[in-house]
Short mmCIF file of C-alpha atoms (C1' of nucleotides) in Angstrom, two decimals:
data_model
loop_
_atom_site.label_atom_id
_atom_site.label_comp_id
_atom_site.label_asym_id
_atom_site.label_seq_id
_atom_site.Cartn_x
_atom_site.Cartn_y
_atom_site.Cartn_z
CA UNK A 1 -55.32 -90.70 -35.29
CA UNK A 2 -54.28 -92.35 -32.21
CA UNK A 3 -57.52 -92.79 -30.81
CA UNK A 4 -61.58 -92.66 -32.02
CA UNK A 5 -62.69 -89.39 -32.52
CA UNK A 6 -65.32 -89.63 -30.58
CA UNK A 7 -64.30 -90.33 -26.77
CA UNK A 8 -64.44 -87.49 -24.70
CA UNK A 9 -61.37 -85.62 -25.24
CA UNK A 10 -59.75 -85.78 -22.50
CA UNK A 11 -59.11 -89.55 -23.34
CA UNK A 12 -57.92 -88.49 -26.80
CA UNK A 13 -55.30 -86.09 -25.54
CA UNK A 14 -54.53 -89.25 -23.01
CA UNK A 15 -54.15 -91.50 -25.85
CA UNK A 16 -52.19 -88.61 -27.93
CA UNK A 17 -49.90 -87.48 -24.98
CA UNK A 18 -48.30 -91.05 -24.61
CA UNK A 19 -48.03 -91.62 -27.80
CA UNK A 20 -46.07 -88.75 -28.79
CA UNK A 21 -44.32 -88.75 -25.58
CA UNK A 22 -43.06 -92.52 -26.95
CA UNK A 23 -42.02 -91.34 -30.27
CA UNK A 24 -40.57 -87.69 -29.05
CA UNK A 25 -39.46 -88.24 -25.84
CA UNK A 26 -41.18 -85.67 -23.22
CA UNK A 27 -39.07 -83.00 -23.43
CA UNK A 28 -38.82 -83.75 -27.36
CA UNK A 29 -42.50 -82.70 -27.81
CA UNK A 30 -45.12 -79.39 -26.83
CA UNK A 31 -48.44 -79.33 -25.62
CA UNK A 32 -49.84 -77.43 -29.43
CA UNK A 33 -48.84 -80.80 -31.17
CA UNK A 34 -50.16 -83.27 -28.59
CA UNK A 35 -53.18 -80.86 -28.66
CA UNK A 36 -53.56 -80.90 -32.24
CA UNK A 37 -52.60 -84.99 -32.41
CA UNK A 38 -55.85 -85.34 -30.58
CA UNK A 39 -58.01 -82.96 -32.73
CA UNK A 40 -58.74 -80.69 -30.10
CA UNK A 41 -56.94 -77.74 -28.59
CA UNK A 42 -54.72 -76.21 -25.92
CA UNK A 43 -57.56 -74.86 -23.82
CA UNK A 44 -59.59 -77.99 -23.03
CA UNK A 45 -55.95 -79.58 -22.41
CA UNK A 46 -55.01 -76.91 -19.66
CA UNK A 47 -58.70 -77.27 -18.47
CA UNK A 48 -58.02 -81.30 -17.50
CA UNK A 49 -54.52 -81.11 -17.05
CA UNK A 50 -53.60 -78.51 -15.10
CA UNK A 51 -49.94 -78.48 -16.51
CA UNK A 52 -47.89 -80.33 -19.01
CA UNK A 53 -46.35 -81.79 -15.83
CA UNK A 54 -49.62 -83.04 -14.46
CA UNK A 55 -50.18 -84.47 -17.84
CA UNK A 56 -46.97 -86.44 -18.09
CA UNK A 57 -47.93 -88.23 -14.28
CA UNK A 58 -51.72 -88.85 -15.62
CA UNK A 59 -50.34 -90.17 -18.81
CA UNK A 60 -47.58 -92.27 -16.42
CA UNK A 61 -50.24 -93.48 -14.04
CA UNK A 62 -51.99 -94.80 -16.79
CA UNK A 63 -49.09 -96.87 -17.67
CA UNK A 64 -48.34 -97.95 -14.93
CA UNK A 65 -51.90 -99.55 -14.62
CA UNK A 66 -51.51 -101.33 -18.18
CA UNK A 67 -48.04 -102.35 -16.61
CA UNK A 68 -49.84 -104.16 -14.03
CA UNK A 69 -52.34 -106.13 -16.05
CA UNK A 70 -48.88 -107.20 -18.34
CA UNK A 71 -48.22 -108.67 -14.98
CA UNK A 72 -51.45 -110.75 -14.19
CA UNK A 73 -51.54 -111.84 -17.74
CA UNK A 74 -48.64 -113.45 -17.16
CA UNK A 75 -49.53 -114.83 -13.92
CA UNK A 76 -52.81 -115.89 -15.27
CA UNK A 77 -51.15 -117.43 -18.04
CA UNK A 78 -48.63 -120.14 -16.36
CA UNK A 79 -50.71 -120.47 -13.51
CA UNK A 80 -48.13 -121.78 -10.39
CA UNK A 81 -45.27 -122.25 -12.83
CA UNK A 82 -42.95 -119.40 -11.96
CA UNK A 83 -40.31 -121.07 -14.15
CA UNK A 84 -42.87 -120.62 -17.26
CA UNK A 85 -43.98 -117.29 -15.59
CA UNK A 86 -40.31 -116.07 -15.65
CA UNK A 87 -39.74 -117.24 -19.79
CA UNK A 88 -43.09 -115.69 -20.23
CA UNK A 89 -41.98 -112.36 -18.93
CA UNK A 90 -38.45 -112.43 -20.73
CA UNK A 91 -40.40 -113.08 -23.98
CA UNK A 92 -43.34 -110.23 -23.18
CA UNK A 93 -40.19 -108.13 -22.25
CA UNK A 94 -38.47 -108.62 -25.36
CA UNK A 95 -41.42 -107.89 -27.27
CA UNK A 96 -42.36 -104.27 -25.89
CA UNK A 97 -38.53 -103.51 -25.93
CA UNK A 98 -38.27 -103.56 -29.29
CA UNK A 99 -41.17 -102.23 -30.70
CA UNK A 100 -42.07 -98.91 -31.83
CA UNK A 101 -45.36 -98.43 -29.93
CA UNK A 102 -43.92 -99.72 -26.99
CA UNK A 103 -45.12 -99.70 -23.15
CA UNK A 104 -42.02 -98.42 -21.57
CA UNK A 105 -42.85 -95.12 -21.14
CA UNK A 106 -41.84 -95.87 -17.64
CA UNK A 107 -38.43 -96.60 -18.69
CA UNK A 108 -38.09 -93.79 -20.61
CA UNK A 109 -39.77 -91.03 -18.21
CA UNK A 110 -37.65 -92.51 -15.35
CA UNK A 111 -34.66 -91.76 -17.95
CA UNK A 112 -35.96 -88.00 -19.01
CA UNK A 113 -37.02 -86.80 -15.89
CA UNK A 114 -35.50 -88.28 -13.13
CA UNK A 115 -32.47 -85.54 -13.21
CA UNK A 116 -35.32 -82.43 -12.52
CA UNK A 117 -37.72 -82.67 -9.54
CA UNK A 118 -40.58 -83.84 -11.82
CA UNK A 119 -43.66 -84.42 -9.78
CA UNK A 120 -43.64 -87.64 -11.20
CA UNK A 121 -40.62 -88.09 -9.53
CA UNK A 122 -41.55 -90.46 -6.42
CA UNK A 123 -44.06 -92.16 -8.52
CA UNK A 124 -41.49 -94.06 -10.56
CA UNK A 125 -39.50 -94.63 -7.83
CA UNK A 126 -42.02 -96.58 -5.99
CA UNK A 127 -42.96 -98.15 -9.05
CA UNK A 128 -39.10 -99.26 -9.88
CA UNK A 129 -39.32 -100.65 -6.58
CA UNK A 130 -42.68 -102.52 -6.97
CA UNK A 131 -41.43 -104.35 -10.27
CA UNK A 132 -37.89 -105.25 -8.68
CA UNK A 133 -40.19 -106.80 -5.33
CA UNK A 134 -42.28 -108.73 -7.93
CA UNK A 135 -39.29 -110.04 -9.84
CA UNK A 136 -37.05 -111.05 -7.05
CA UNK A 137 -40.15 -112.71 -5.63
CA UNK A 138 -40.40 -114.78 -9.12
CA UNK A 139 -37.11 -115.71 -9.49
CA UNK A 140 -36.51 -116.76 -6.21
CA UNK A 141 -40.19 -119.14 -6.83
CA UNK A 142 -38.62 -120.26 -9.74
CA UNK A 143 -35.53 -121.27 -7.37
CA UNK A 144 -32.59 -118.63 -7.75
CA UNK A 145 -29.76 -119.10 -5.63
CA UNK A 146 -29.18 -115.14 -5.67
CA UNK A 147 -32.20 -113.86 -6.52
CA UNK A 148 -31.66 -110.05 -6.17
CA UNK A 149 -28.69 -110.29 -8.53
CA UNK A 150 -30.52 -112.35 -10.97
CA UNK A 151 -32.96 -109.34 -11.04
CA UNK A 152 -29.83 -106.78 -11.39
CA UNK A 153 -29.12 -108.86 -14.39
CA UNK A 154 -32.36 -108.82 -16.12
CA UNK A 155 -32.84 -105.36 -15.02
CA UNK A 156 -29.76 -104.26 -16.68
CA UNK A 157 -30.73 -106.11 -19.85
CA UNK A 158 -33.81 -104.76 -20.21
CA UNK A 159 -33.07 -101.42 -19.91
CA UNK A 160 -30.05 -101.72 -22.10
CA UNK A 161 -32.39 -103.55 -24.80
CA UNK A 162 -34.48 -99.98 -24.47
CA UNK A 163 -31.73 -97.44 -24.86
CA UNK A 164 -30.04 -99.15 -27.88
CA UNK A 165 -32.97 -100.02 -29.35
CA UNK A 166 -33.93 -96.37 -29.52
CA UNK A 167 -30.48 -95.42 -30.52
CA UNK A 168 -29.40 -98.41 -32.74
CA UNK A 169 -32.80 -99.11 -34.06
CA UNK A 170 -33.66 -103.23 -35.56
CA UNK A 171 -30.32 -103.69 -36.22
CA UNK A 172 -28.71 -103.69 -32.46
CA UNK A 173 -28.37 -105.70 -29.71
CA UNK A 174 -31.73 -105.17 -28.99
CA UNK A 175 -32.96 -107.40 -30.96
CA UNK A 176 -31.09 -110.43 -29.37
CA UNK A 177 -32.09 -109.34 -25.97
CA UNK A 178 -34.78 -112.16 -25.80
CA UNK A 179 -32.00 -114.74 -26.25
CA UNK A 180 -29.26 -113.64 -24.10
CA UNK A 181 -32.24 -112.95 -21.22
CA UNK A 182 -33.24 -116.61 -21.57
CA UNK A 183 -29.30 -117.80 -21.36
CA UNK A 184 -29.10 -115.43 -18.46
CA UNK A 185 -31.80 -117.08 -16.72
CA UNK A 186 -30.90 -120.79 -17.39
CA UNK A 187 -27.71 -119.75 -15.85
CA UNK A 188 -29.09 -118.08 -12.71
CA UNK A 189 -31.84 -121.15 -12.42
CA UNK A 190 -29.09 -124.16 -12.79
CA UNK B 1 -14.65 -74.28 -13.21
CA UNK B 2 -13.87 -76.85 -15.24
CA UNK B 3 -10.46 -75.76 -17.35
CA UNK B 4 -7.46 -73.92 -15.62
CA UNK B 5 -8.86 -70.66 -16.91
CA UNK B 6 -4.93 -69.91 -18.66
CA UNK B 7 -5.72 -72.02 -21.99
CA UNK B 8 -7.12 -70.83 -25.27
CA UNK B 9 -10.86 -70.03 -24.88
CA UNK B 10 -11.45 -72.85 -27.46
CA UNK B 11 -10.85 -75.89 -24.84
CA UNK B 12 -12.24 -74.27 -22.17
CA UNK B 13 -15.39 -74.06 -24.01
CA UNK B 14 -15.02 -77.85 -24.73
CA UNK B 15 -14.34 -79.03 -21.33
CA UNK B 16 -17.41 -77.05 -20.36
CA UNK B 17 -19.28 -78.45 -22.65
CA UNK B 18 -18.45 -81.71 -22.47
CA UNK B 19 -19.15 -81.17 -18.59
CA UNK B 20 -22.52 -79.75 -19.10
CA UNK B 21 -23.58 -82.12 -22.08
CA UNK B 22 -23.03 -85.14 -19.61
CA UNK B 23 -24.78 -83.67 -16.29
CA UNK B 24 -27.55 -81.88 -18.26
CA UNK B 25 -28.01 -83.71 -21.46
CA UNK B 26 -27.22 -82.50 -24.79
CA UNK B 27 -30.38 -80.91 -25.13
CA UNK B 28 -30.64 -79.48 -21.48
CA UNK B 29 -28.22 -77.03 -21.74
CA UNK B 30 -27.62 -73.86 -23.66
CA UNK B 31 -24.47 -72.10 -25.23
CA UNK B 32 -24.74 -69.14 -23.05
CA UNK B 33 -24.54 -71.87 -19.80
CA UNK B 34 -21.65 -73.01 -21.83
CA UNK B 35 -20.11 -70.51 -22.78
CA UNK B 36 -20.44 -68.80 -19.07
CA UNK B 37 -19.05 -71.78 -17.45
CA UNK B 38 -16.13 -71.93 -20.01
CA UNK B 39 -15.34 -68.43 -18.71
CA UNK B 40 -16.07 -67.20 -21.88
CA UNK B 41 -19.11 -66.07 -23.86
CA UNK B 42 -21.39 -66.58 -26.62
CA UNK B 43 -19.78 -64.65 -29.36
CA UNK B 44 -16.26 -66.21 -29.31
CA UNK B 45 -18.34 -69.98 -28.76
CA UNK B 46 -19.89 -69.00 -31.99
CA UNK B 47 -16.62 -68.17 -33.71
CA UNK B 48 -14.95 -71.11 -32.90
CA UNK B 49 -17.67 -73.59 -33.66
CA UNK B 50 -20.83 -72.12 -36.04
CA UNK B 51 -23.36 -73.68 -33.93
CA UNK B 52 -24.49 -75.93 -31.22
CA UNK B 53 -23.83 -78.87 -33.52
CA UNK B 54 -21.20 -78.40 -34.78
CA UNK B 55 -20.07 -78.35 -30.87
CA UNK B 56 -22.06 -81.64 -30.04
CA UNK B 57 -20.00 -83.14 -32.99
CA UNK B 58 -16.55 -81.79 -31.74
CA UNK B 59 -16.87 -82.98 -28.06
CA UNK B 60 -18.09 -86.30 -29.30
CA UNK B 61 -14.87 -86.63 -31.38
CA UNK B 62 -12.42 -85.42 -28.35
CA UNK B 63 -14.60 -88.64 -26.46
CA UNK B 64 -13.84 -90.80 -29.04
CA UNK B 65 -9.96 -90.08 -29.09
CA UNK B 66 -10.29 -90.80 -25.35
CA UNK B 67 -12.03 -94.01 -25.57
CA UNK B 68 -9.49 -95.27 -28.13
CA UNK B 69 -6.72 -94.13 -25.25
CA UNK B 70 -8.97 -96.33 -23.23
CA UNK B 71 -8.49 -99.83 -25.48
CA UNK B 72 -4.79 -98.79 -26.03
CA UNK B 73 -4.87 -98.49 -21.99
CA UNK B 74 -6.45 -102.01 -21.71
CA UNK B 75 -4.36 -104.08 -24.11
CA UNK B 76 -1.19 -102.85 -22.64
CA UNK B 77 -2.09 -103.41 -19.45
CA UNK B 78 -2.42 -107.21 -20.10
CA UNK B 79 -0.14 -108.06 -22.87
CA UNK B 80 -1.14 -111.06 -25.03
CA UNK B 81 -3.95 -112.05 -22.52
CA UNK B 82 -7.22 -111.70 -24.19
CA UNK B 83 -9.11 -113.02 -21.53
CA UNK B 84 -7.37 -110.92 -18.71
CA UNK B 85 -8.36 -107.76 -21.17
CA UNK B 86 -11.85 -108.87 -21.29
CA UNK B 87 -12.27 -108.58 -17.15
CA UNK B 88 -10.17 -105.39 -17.23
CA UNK B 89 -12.68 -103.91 -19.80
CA UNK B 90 -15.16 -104.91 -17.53
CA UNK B 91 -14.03 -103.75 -14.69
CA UNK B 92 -12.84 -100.11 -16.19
CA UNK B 93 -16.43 -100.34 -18.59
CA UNK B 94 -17.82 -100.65 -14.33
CA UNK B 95 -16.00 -97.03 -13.58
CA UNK B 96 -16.79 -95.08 -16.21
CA UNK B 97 -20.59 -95.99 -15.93
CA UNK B 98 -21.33 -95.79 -12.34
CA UNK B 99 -19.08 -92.14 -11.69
CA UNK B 100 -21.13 -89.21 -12.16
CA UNK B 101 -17.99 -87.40 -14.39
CA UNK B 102 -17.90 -90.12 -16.70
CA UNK B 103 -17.05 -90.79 -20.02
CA UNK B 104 -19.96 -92.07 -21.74
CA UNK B 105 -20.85 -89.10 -23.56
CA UNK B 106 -21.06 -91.26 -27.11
CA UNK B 107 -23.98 -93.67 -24.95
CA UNK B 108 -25.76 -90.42 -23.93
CA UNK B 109 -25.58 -88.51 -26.76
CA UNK B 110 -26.32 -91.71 -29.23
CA UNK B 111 -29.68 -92.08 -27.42
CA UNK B 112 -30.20 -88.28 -27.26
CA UNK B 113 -29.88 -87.52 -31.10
CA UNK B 114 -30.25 -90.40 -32.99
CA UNK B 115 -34.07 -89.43 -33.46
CA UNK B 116 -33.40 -86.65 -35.28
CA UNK B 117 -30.91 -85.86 -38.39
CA UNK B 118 -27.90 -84.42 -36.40
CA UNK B 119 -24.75 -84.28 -38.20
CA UNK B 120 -22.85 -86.95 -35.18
CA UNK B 121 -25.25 -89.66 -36.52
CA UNK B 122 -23.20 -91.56 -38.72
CA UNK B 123 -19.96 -90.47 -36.82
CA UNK B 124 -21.66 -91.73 -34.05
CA UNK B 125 -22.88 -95.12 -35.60
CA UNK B 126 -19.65 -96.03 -37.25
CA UNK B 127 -18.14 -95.74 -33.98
CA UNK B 128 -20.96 -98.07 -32.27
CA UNK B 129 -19.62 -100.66 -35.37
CA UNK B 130 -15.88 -100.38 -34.83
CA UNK B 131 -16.83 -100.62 -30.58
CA UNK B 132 -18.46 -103.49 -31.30
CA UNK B 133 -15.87 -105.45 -33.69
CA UNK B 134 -13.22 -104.50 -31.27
CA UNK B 135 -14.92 -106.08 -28.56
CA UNK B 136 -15.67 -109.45 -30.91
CA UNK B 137 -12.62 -109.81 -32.08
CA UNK B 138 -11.93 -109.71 -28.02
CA UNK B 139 -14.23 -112.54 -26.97
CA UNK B 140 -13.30 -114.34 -29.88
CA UNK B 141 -9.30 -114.26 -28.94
CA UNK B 142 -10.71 -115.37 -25.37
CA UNK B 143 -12.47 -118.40 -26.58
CA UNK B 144 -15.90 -117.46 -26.84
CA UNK B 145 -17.90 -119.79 -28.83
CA UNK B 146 -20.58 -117.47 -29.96
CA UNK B 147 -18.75 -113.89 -29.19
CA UNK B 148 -21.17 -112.36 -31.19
CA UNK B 149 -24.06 -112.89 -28.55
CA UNK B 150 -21.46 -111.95 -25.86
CA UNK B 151 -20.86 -108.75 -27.30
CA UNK B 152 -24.53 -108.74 -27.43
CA UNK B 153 -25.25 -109.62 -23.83
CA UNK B 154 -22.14 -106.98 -22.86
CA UNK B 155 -23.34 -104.13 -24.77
CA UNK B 156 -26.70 -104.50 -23.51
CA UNK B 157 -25.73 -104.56 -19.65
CA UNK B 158 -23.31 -101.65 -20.26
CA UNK B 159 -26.13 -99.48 -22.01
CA UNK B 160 -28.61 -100.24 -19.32
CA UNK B 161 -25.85 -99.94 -16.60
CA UNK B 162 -26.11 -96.55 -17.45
CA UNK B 163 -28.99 -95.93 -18.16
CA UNK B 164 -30.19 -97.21 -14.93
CA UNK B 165 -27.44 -94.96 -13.00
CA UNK B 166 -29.01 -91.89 -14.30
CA UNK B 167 -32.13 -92.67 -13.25
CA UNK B 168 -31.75 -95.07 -10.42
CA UNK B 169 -28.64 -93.71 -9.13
CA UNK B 170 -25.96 -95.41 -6.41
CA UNK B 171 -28.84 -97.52 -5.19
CA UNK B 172 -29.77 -98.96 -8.64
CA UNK B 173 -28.73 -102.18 -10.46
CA UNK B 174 -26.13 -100.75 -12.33
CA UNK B 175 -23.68 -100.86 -9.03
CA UNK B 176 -23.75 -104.02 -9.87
CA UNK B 177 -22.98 -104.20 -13.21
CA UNK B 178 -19.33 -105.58 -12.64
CA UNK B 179 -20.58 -108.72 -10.82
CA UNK B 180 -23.06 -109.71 -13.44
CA UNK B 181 -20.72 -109.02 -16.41
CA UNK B 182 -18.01 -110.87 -15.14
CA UNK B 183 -20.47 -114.19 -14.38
CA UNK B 184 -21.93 -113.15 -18.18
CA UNK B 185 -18.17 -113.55 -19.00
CA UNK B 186 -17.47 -116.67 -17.41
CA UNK B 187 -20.76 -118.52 -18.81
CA UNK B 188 -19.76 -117.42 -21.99
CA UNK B 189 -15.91 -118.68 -22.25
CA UNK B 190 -16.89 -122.13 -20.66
"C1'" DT C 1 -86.82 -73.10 -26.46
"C1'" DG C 2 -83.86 -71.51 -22.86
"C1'" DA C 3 -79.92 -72.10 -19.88
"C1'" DC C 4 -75.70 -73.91 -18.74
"C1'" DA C 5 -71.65 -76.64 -19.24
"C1'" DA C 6 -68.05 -78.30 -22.20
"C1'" DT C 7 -65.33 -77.46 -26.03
"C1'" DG C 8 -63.11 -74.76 -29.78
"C1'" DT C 9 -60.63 -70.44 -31.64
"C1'" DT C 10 -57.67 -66.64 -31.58
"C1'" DA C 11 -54.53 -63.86 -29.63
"C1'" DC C 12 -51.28 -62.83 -26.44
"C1'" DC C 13 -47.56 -62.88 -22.45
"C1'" DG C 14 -43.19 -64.22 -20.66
"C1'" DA C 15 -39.42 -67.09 -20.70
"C1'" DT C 16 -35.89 -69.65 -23.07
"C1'" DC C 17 -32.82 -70.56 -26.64
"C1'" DC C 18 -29.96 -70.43 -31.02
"C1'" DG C 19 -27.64 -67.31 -33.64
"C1'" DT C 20 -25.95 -62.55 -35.31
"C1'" DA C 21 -24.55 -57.53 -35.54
"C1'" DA C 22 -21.96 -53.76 -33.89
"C1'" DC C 23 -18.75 -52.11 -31.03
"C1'" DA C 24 -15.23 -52.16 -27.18
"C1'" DT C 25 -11.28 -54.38 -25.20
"C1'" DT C 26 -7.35 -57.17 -24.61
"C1'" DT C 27 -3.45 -59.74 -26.43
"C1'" DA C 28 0.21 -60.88 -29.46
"C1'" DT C 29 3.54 -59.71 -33.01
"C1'" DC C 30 6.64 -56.77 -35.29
"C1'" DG D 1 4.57 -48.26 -29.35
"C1'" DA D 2 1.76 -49.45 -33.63
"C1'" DT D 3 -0.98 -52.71 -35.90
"C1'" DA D 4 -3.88 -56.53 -36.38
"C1'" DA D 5 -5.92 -60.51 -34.55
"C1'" DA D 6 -8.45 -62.63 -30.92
"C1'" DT D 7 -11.60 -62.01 -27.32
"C1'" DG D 8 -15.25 -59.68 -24.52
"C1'" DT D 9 -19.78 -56.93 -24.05
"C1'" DT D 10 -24.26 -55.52 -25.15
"C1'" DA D 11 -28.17 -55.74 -27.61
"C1'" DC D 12 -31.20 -57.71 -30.66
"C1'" DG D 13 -33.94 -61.00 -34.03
"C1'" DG D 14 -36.50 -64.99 -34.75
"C1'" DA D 15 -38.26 -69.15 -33.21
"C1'" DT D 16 -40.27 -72.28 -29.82
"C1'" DC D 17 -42.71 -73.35 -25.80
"C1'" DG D 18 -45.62 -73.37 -21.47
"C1'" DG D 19 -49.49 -71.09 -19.93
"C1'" DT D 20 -53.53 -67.63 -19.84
"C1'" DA D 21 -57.42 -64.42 -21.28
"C1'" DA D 22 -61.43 -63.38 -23.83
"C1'" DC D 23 -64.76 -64.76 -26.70
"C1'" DA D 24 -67.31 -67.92 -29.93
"C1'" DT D 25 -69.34 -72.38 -30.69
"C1'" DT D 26 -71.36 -76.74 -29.78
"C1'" DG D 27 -73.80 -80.01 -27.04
"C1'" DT D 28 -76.87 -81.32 -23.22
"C1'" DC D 29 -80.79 -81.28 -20.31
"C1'" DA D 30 -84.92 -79.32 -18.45
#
DNA sequence: TGACAATGTTACCGATCCGTAACATTTATC
DNA sequence: GATAAATGTTACGGATCGGTAACATTGTCA
């Protein structure tokens, strides 16, 4: 389903893993149905991953590398305009928020996982850290007075858009995130 | 722990409950944890509520009762001034989301069920309505021009405030969440 | 074709968890 | 103190889940 039959499978059960991780949440799902999502078994998925735990930071990793090309496309995209670079990213935001098949696995993990000592643990951390660097970097390009608040605020709002849209669905607040981030950022820019 | 141990078993189960849901998840802790830490056990859980559930649905009710004791709270402590109430809902909203023993188990548990068919769904989403319509009808006494993308913009920085507490903890963005709601606030009644 | 690696299949273990049955104990009420 | 209700204790059933063992099958390369 998710992905071509034939890729090696350990790319399949990649490709499976994150999706059903998405729709389930990582707790919400077992290794048998992410083995069976990518038409192969439990065996060959122990034999790459050593655990479901290993599995969840491969699957994260990968992410996390997607998560990075988001961010060059947009640099590549409004090339020295961090003003256009910072609408860009509210928009691009706004778009994985509210989809199904959404990219914030990060989000979410960080969310599931962070209360345990997940291996995975440190890994979002640094990442969280990573994204906030890059963002207070663009707004203050794009000439914020307060920067690192203007990031708390888009921070909040983003990961607000992500919880309600999972719990409220297409008719919540989610949906308007795209406009109240672009007020929000007129206001911090002005 | 929890519950002077000299009430019925019934509310000590509750306030165990309701203390485990919101440090473990809904879904992260079992009946005999509860029922343990309720000074109590299974069997008498099981004859006052007939299943996890039905629990869930019971706690979330008690948090509901609260959380109207909350609005009452905030309207008479500013009589008449709908603007004053709006910053004191802030600021309280600010409490209750960045302290660990808070009272946001209708957040939690709204993004922690409502992918499957639990029985709180609809209790849970006809709250979320009469939440949000309180808090319109709020902005709107305070002068808002468009309150209905200020409840927007507030719901979405309250959900990610805690959102971003549980996994980004004291050091995160929602310690900030007061600041950036009450400039939201401001832009919006101006 | 032969040999070896990768993958698939089946079955199982141990732990956890929701829920129940049967029985013992305490508490309250008359 | 007797009776009945509420509560506590132990054990178990059924289901799910992470993880492993043993063996069969397929594919690859010489």
């Amino acid at each position: 389903m998710t992905a071509a039959v034939r890729c090696p499978p350990r790319e399949r059960i990649i490709d499976a893993a994150r999706d059903l991780f998405r729709k389930h949440g990582i707790k919400g799902i077992g290794v048998d149905a992410i083995a069976e999502a990518a038409s192969s078994n439990k065996m060959t998925l122990y034999r790459h991953f050593g655990s479901k735990d290993d599995l969840v930071f491969v699957c994260l990793q990968q992410a996390a590398s997607e998560a990075d090309a988001f961010w060059e496309d947009i640099k590549a995209a409004n090339p020295g305009d961090a003003r256009a670079q910072l609408s860009d990213w509210v928009r691009r935001a706004g778009e994985f928020v509210t989809v199904e098949h959404c990219n914030c696995e990060l989000l979410d993990a960080a969310a599931q996982l962070m209360e345990s000592d997940h291996p995975a643990r440190q890994f979002i951390e640094d990442l969280r850290n990573l994204y906030r660097k890059r963002l207070v970097e663009l707004c203050r390009a794009a000439g914020a007075a307060d920067a690192e608040l203007m990031v708390d605020a888009l921070t909040l709002l983003v990961e607000g858009a992500r919880t309600n849209w999972r719990s409220a669905g297409p008719g919540g607040a989610a949906t308007r995130f795209v406009k109240v981030a672009e007020m929000i950022v007129d206001d911090f820019l002005e």
